[in-house]
PDB file of N, CA and C in Angstrom:
ATOM      1  N   MET A   1      24.925  23.001  16.437  1.00 51.00           N
ATOM      2  CA  MET A   1      24.865  21.616  15.753  1.00 51.00           C
ATOM      3  C   MET A   1      23.916  21.746  14.612  1.00 51.00           C
ATOM      4  N   SER A   2      24.557  21.388  13.417  1.00 54.00           N
ATOM      5  CA  SER A   2      23.888  21.487  12.208  1.00 54.00           C
ATOM      6  C   SER A   2      23.422  20.169  11.584  1.00 54.00           C
ATOM      7  N   ILE A   3      22.291  20.071  11.457  1.00 63.00           N
ATOM      8  CA  ILE A   3      21.590  18.738  10.932  1.00 63.00           C
ATOM      9  C   ILE A   3      21.236  18.820   9.295  1.00 63.00           C
ATOM     10  N   ILE A   4      22.087  17.980   8.636  1.00 67.00           N
ATOM     11  CA  ILE A   4      21.475  18.188   7.234  1.00 67.00           C
ATOM     12  C   ILE A   4      20.460  17.328   6.918  1.00 67.00           C
ATOM     13  N   ASN A   5      19.585  17.711   5.971  1.00 71.00           N
ATOM     14  CA  ASN A   5      18.342  16.890   5.356  1.00 71.00           C
ATOM     15  C   ASN A   5      17.463  16.297   6.668  1.00 71.00           C
ATOM     16  N   GLU A   6      17.223  17.165   7.743  1.00 82.00           N
ATOM     17  CA  GLU A   6      16.291  16.733   8.651  1.00 82.00           C
ATOM     18  C   GLU A   6      14.974  17.218   8.262  1.00 82.00           C
ATOM     19  N   ASN A   7      14.064  16.408   8.499  1.00 91.00           N
ATOM     20  CA  ASN A   7      12.602  16.788   8.010  1.00 91.00           C
ATOM     21  C   ASN A   7      11.919  17.722   9.077  1.00 91.00           C
ATOM     22  N   GLU A   8      10.790  18.421   8.743  1.00 92.00           N
ATOM     23  CA  GLU A   8      10.113  19.276   9.747  1.00 92.00           C
ATOM     24  C   GLU A   8       9.761  18.705  11.126  1.00 92.00           C
ATOM     25  N   ILE A   9       9.263  17.541  10.996  1.00 91.00           N
ATOM     26  CA  ILE A   9       8.824  16.935  12.180  1.00 91.00           C
ATOM     27  C   ILE A   9      10.095  16.610  13.219  1.00 91.00           C
ATOM     28  N   ALA A  10      11.298  16.256  12.532  1.00 93.00           N
ATOM     29  CA  ALA A  10      12.427  16.130  13.424  1.00 93.00           C
ATOM     30  C   ALA A  10      13.093  17.367  14.039  1.00 93.00           C
ATOM     31  N   ARG A  11      12.876  18.562  13.043  1.00 93.00           N
ATOM     32  CA  ARG A  11      13.088  19.871  13.734  1.00 93.00           C
ATOM     33  C   ARG A  11      12.290  20.254  14.990  1.00 93.00           C
ATOM     34  N   CYS A  12      11.051  19.973  14.633  1.00 93.00           N
ATOM     35  CA  CYS A  12       9.934  20.353  15.853  1.00 93.00           C
ATOM     36  C   CYS A  12      10.417  19.732  17.117  1.00 93.00           C
ATOM     37  N   VAL A  13      10.759  18.230  16.868  1.00 93.00           N
ATOM     38  CA  VAL A  13      10.958  17.516  18.150  1.00 93.00           C
ATOM     39  C   VAL A  13      12.174  18.080  18.820  1.00 93.00           C
ATOM     40  N   ARG A  14      13.209  18.265  18.086  1.00 94.00           N
ATOM     41  CA  ARG A  14      14.503  18.883  18.383  1.00 94.00           C
ATOM     42  C   ARG A  14      14.389  20.231  19.305  1.00 94.00           C
ATOM     43  N   GLU A  15      13.540  21.141  18.525  1.00 95.00           N
ATOM     44  CA  GLU A  15      13.187  22.366  19.268  1.00 95.00           C
ATOM     45  C   GLU A  15      12.435  22.231  20.315  1.00 95.00           C
ATOM     46  N   ALA A  16      11.630  21.351  20.427  1.00 95.00           N
ATOM     47  CA  ALA A  16      10.711  21.121  21.565  1.00 95.00           C
ATOM     48  C   ALA A  16      11.434  20.462  22.734  1.00 95.00           C
ATOM     49  N   VAL A  17      12.446  19.545  22.558  1.00 95.00           N
ATOM     50  CA  VAL A  17      13.387  18.918  23.404  1.00 95.00           C
ATOM     51  C   VAL A  17      14.242  19.891  24.160  1.00 95.00           C
ATOM     52  N   ASN A  18      14.813  20.851  23.079  1.00 95.00           N
ATOM     53  CA  ASN A  18      15.727  21.767  23.683  1.00 95.00           C
ATOM     54  C   ASN A  18      14.988  22.760  24.423  1.00 95.00           C
ATOM     55  N   GLY A  19      13.914  23.274  24.074  1.00 95.00           N
ATOM     56  CA  GLY A  19      12.943  24.384  24.954  1.00 95.00           C
ATOM     57  C   GLY A  19      12.749  23.494  26.346  1.00 95.00           C
ATOM     58  N   TYR A  20      12.440  22.267  26.378  1.00 95.00           N
ATOM     59  CA  TYR A  20      12.228  21.311  27.664  1.00 95.00           C
ATOM     60  C   TYR A  20      13.443  21.477  28.450  1.00 95.00           C
ATOM     61  N   PHE A  21      14.800  21.219  27.951  1.00 94.00           N
ATOM     62  CA  PHE A  21      15.984  21.308  28.593  1.00 94.00           C
ATOM     63  C   PHE A  21      16.354  22.564  29.140  1.00 94.00           C
ATOM     64  N   ASN A  22      15.889  23.866  28.443  1.00 94.00           N
ATOM     65  CA  ASN A  22      15.961  25.236  28.799  1.00 94.00           C
ATOM     66  C   ASN A  22      14.927  25.350  29.835  1.00 94.00           C
ATOM     67  N   ASP A  23      13.800  25.033  29.850  1.00 94.00           N
ATOM     68  CA  ASP A  23      13.199  25.309  30.876  1.00 94.00           C
ATOM     69  C   ASP A  23      13.245  24.627  32.375  1.00 94.00           C
ATOM     70  N   LEU A  24      14.083  23.520  32.415  1.00 93.00           N
ATOM     71  CA  LEU A  24      14.196  22.931  33.401  1.00 93.00           C
ATOM     72  C   LEU A  24      14.660  23.618  34.690  1.00 93.00           C
ATOM     73  N   ASP A  25      15.404  24.785  34.544  1.00 88.00           N
ATOM     74  CA  ASP A  25      15.786  25.719  35.658  1.00 88.00           C
ATOM     75  C   ASP A  25      16.361  24.955  36.817  1.00 88.00           C
ATOM     76  N   GLY A  26      17.292  24.008  36.443  1.00 86.00           N
ATOM     77  CA  GLY A  26      18.028  23.356  37.375  1.00 86.00           C
ATOM     78  C   GLY A  26      17.467  21.972  37.887  1.00 86.00           C
ATOM     79  N   GLU A  27      16.231  21.639  37.434  1.00 92.00           N
ATOM     80  CA  GLU A  27      15.490  20.381  37.731  1.00 92.00           C
ATOM     81  C   GLU A  27      16.123  19.287  37.014  1.00 92.00           C
ATOM     82  N   LYS A  28      16.230  18.323  37.581  1.00 93.00           N
ATOM     83  CA  LYS A  28      16.709  17.153  36.727  1.00 93.00           C
ATOM     84  C   LYS A  28      15.706  16.430  35.826  1.00 93.00           C
ATOM     85  N   PRO A  29      16.102  16.275  34.537  1.00 91.00           N
ATOM     86  CA  PRO A  29      15.111  15.796  33.398  1.00 91.00           C
ATOM     87  C   PRO A  29      14.610  14.185  33.946  1.00 91.00           C
ATOM     88  N   HIS A  30      13.619  13.872  33.520  1.00 90.00           N
ATOM     89  CA  HIS A  30      13.121  12.426  33.881  1.00 90.00           C
ATOM     90  C   HIS A  30      12.257  11.923  32.740  1.00 90.00           C
ATOM     91  N   ALA A  31      12.526  10.701  32.242  1.00 95.00           N
ATOM     92  CA  ALA A  31      11.865   9.926  31.294  1.00 95.00           C
ATOM     93  C   ALA A  31      11.436  10.538  30.172  1.00 95.00           C
ATOM     94  N   ILE A  32      12.545  11.342  29.692  1.00 95.00           N
ATOM     95  CA  ILE A  32      12.435  12.120  28.333  1.00 95.00           C
ATOM     96  C   ILE A  32      11.787  11.368  27.166  1.00 95.00           C
ATOM     97  N   TYR A  33      12.393   9.963  26.819  1.00 96.00           N
ATOM     98  CA  TYR A  33      11.990   9.138  25.791  1.00 96.00           C
ATOM     99  C   TYR A  33      10.551   8.893  25.842  1.00 96.00           C
ATOM    100  N   GLU A  34       9.933   8.482  27.037  1.00 95.00           N
ATOM    101  CA  GLU A  34       8.495   8.327  27.147  1.00 95.00           C
ATOM    102  C   GLU A  34       7.751   9.585  26.967  1.00 95.00           C
ATOM    103  N   MET A  35       8.198  10.658  27.473  1.00 94.00           N
ATOM    104  CA  MET A  35       7.589  11.981  27.291  1.00 94.00           C
ATOM    105  C   MET A  35       7.217  12.358  25.931  1.00 94.00           C
ATOM    106  N   VAL A  36       8.563  12.354  25.163  1.00 95.00           N
ATOM    107  CA  VAL A  36       8.393  12.577  23.781  1.00 95.00           C
ATOM    108  C   VAL A  36       7.334  11.451  22.879  1.00 95.00           C
ATOM    109  N   ILE A  37       7.417  10.427  23.064  1.00 96.00           N
ATOM    110  CA  ILE A  37       6.791   9.351  22.517  1.00 96.00           C
ATOM    111  C   ILE A  37       5.309   9.648  22.774  1.00 96.00           C
ATOM    112  N   HIS A  38       4.922   9.662  23.961  1.00 92.00           N
ATOM    113  CA  HIS A  38       3.644   9.877  24.343  1.00 92.00           C
ATOM    114  C   HIS A  38       2.955  11.292  23.890  1.00 92.00           C
ATOM    115  N   SER A  39       3.931  12.400  23.597  1.00 94.00           N
ATOM    116  CA  SER A  39       3.412  13.559  23.103  1.00 94.00           C
ATOM    117  C   SER A  39       3.211  13.579  21.747  1.00 94.00           C
ATOM    118  N   VAL A  40       3.847  12.629  20.894  1.00 95.00           N
ATOM    119  CA  VAL A  40       3.900  12.488  19.468  1.00 95.00           C
ATOM    120  C   VAL A  40       2.816  11.330  19.116  1.00 95.00           C
ATOM    121  N   GLU A  41       2.750  10.364  19.699  1.00 97.00           N
ATOM    122  CA  GLU A  41       2.113   9.161  19.364  1.00 97.00           C
ATOM    123  C   GLU A  41       0.308   9.477  19.314  1.00 97.00           C
ATOM    124  N   LYS A  42      -0.069  10.049  20.422  1.00 97.00           N
ATOM    125  CA  LYS A  42      -1.482  10.305  20.481  1.00 97.00           C
ATOM    126  C   LYS A  42      -2.111  11.149  19.394  1.00 97.00           C
ATOM    127  N   PRO A  43      -1.571  12.293  19.119  1.00 97.00           N
ATOM    128  CA  PRO A  43      -2.008  12.970  18.045  1.00 97.00           C
ATOM    129  C   PRO A  43      -1.522  12.432  16.850  1.00 97.00           C
ATOM    130  N   LEU A  44      -0.579  11.729  16.519  1.00 97.00           N
ATOM    131  CA  LEU A  44      -0.601  11.052  15.094  1.00 97.00           C
ATOM    132  C   LEU A  44      -1.517  10.055  14.988  1.00 97.00           C
ATOM    133  N   ILE A  45      -1.992   9.272  16.094  1.00 98.00           N
ATOM    134  CA  ILE A  45      -2.951   8.282  15.868  1.00 98.00           C
ATOM    135  C   ILE A  45      -4.180   8.892  15.603  1.00 98.00           C
ATOM    136  N   GLU A  46      -4.561   9.907  16.191  1.00 98.00           N
ATOM    137  CA  GLU A  46      -5.597  10.702  16.084  1.00 98.00           C
ATOM    138  C   GLU A  46      -5.927  11.312  14.615  1.00 98.00           C
ATOM    139  N   LEU A  47      -4.682  11.743  14.248  1.00 98.00           N
ATOM    140  CA  LEU A  47      -4.771  12.298  12.945  1.00 98.00           C
ATOM    141  C   LEU A  47      -4.789  11.284  11.702  1.00 98.00           C
ATOM    142  N   VAL A  48      -4.090  10.093  11.882  1.00 98.00           N
ATOM    143  CA  VAL A  48      -4.270   9.102  10.918  1.00 98.00           C
ATOM    144  C   VAL A  48      -5.597   8.508  11.064  1.00 98.00           C
ATOM    145  N   MET A  49      -6.121   8.256  12.020  1.00 98.00           N
ATOM    146  CA  MET A  49      -7.567   7.620  12.322  1.00 98.00           C
ATOM    147  C   MET A  49      -8.539   8.583  11.612  1.00 98.00           C
ATOM    148  N   ASN A  50      -8.420   9.871  11.736  1.00 98.00           N
ATOM    149  CA  ASN A  50      -9.222  10.983  10.934  1.00 98.00           C
ATOM    150  C   ASN A  50      -9.164  10.809   9.466  1.00 98.00           C
ATOM    151  N   HIS A  51      -7.807  10.689   9.120  1.00 98.00           N
ATOM    152  CA  HIS A  51      -7.503  10.452   7.616  1.00 98.00           C
ATOM    153  C   HIS A  51      -8.150   9.405   6.998  1.00 98.00           C
ATOM    154  N   ALA A  52      -7.908   8.146   7.896  1.00 98.00           N
ATOM    155  CA  ALA A  52      -8.696   6.923   7.377  1.00 98.00           C
ATOM    156  C   ALA A  52     -10.099   6.688   7.671  1.00 98.00           C
ATOM    157  N   LYS A  53     -10.830   7.902   8.043  1.00 98.00           N
ATOM    158  CA  LYS A  53     -12.218   7.999   8.133  1.00 98.00           C
ATOM    159  C   LYS A  53     -12.614   6.973   9.190  1.00 98.00           C
ATOM    160  N   GLY A  54     -11.702   6.657  10.217  1.00 98.00           N
ATOM    161  CA  GLY A  54     -12.087   5.636  11.316  1.00 98.00           C
ATOM    162  C   GLY A  54     -11.824   4.176  10.992  1.00 98.00           C
ATOM    163  N   ASN A  55     -11.412   4.114   9.804  1.00 98.00           N
ATOM    164  CA  ASN A  55     -10.971   2.688   9.373  1.00 98.00           C
ATOM    165  C   ASN A  55      -9.727   2.498   9.995  1.00 98.00           C
ATOM    166  N   GLN A  56      -9.885   1.162  11.054  1.00 98.00           N
ATOM    167  CA  GLN A  56      -8.658   1.083  11.699  1.00 98.00           C
ATOM    168  C   GLN A  56      -7.640   0.115  10.817  1.00 98.00           C
ATOM    169  N   THR A  57      -8.102  -0.774  10.094  1.00 98.00           N
ATOM    170  CA  THR A  57      -7.406  -1.587   9.260  1.00 98.00           C
ATOM    171  C   THR A  57      -6.489  -0.580   8.433  1.00 98.00           C
ATOM    172  N   ARG A  58      -7.187   0.409   7.658  1.00 98.00           N
ATOM    173  CA  ARG A  58      -6.435   1.305   6.942  1.00 98.00           C
ATOM    174  C   ARG A  58      -5.351   2.358   7.580  1.00 98.00           C
ATOM    175  N   ALA A  59      -5.862   2.761   9.014  1.00 98.00           N
ATOM    176  CA  ALA A  59      -5.017   3.329   9.748  1.00 98.00           C
ATOM    177  C   ALA A  59      -3.793   2.629  10.108  1.00 98.00           C
ATOM    178  N   ALA A  60      -3.731   1.425  10.547  1.00 98.00           N
ATOM    179  CA  ALA A  60      -2.712   0.645  10.854  1.00 98.00           C
ATOM    180  C   ALA A  60      -1.772   0.429   9.677  1.00 98.00           C
ATOM    181  N   GLU A  61      -2.320   0.212   8.471  1.00 98.00           N
ATOM    182  CA  GLU A  61      -1.725   0.224   7.310  1.00 98.00           C
ATOM    183  C   GLU A  61      -0.646   1.526   7.158  1.00 98.00           C
ATOM    184  N   LEU A  62      -1.483   2.785   7.167  1.00 98.00           N
ATOM    185  CA  LEU A  62      -0.699   3.898   7.087  1.00 98.00           C
ATOM    186  C   LEU A  62       0.280   4.125   7.994  1.00 98.00           C
ATOM    187  N   LEU A  63       0.122   3.499   9.315  1.00 98.00           N
ATOM    188  CA  LEU A  63       1.182   3.673  10.405  1.00 98.00           C
ATOM    189  C   LEU A  63       2.344   2.710  10.302  1.00 98.00           C
ATOM    190  N   GLY A  64       1.787   1.625   9.529  1.00 98.00           N
ATOM    191  CA  GLY A  64       2.923   0.542   9.363  1.00 98.00           C
ATOM    192  C   GLY A  64       2.892  -0.124  10.681  1.00 98.00           C
ATOM    193  N   ILE A  65       1.859  -0.266  11.159  1.00 98.00           N
ATOM    194  CA  ILE A  65       1.721  -1.209  12.525  1.00 98.00           C
ATOM    195  C   ILE A  65       0.530  -2.212  12.397  1.00 98.00           C
ATOM    196  N   ASN A  66       0.528  -3.225  13.308  1.00 98.00           N
ATOM    197  CA  ASN A  66      -0.345  -4.049  13.430  1.00 98.00           C
ATOM    198  C   ASN A  66      -1.719  -3.613  13.938  1.00 98.00           C
ATOM    199  N   ARG A  67      -2.825  -4.024  13.331  1.00 98.00           N
ATOM    200  CA  ARG A  67      -4.112  -3.274  13.845  1.00 98.00           C
ATOM    201  C   ARG A  67      -4.391  -3.717  15.192  1.00 98.00           C
ATOM    202  N   ASN A  68      -3.864  -4.825  15.940  1.00 98.00           N
ATOM    203  CA  ASN A  68      -4.001  -5.066  17.258  1.00 98.00           C
ATOM    204  C   ASN A  68      -3.274  -4.163  17.864  1.00 98.00           C
ATOM    205  N   THR A  69      -2.018  -3.787  17.516  1.00 98.00           N
ATOM    206  CA  THR A  69      -1.131  -2.711  18.162  1.00 98.00           C
ATOM    207  C   THR A  69      -2.017  -1.499  18.025  1.00 98.00           C
ATOM    208  N   LEU A  70      -2.535  -1.139  17.210  1.00 98.00           N
ATOM    209  CA  LEU A  70      -3.245   0.232  16.875  1.00 98.00           C
ATOM    210  C   LEU A  70      -4.463   0.287  18.011  1.00 98.00           C
ATOM    211  N   ARG A  71      -5.001  -0.854  17.844  1.00 98.00           N
ATOM    212  CA  ARG A  71      -6.096  -0.904  18.892  1.00 98.00           C
ATOM    213  C   ARG A  71      -5.652  -0.803  20.339  1.00 98.00           C
ATOM    214  N   ASN A  72      -4.752  -1.431  20.918  1.00 98.00           N
ATOM    215  CA  ASN A  72      -3.957  -1.381  22.138  1.00 98.00           C
ATOM    216  C   ASN A  72      -3.661   0.118  22.308  1.00 98.00           C
ATOM    217  N   LYS A  73      -3.031   0.878  21.292  1.00 98.00           N
ATOM    218  CA  LYS A  73      -2.479   2.252  21.619  1.00 98.00           C
ATOM    219  C   LYS A  73      -3.904   3.263  21.641  1.00 98.00           C
ATOM    220  N   MET A  74      -4.946   2.906  20.968  1.00 98.00           N
ATOM    221  CA  MET A  74      -6.174   3.647  20.886  1.00 98.00           C
ATOM    222  C   MET A  74      -6.552   3.471  22.433  1.00 98.00           C
ATOM    223  N   LYS A  75      -6.651   2.352  23.064  1.00 98.00           N
ATOM    224  CA  LYS A  75      -7.076   2.023  24.393  1.00 98.00           C
ATOM    225  C   LYS A  75      -6.303   2.966  25.288  1.00 98.00           C
ATOM    226  N   GLN A  76      -5.097   2.694  25.155  1.00 97.00           N
ATOM    227  CA  GLN A  76      -4.039   3.481  25.958  1.00 97.00           C
ATOM    228  C   GLN A  76      -4.347   4.661  26.064  1.00 97.00           C
ATOM    229  N   TYR A  77      -4.447   5.457  24.899  1.00 97.00           N
ATOM    230  CA  TYR A  77      -4.725   6.916  24.826  1.00 97.00           C
ATOM    231  C   TYR A  77      -6.099   7.379  24.900  1.00 97.00           C
ATOM    232  N   GLN A  78      -7.041   6.589  25.081  1.00 97.00           N
ATOM    233  CA  GLN A  78      -8.636   6.600  25.217  1.00 97.00           C
ATOM    234  C   GLN A  78      -8.941   7.356  23.843  1.00 97.00           C
ATOM    235  N   ILE A  79      -8.506   6.909  22.754  1.00 97.00           N
ATOM    236  CA  ILE A  79      -9.083   7.386  21.512  1.00 97.00           C
ATOM    237  C   ILE A  79     -10.154   6.573  20.912  1.00 97.00           C
ATOM    238  N   LYS A  80     -11.227   7.286  20.712  1.00 89.00           N
ATOM    239  CA  LYS A  80     -12.612   6.522  20.276  1.00 89.00           C
ATOM    240  C   LYS A  80     -12.505   6.288  18.615  1.00 89.00           C
TER     241      LYS A  80
END
């Protein structure tokens, strides 16, 4: 499959999920969407919070989400 104009993040996700499928060794895949979102969301929030120097309002703006949503996700992932 050839993907035109795919960014580096999308390529990394594609490669990781393909690797996941290859490593299943006959096992049935389960909750792939949730697995990928959780794998990406926590480090994304951590990196953006670091970039925003801990300022949740700025981090929420950078992420394009509501500050309360950011706070809920930080609580969910136990990010201080």
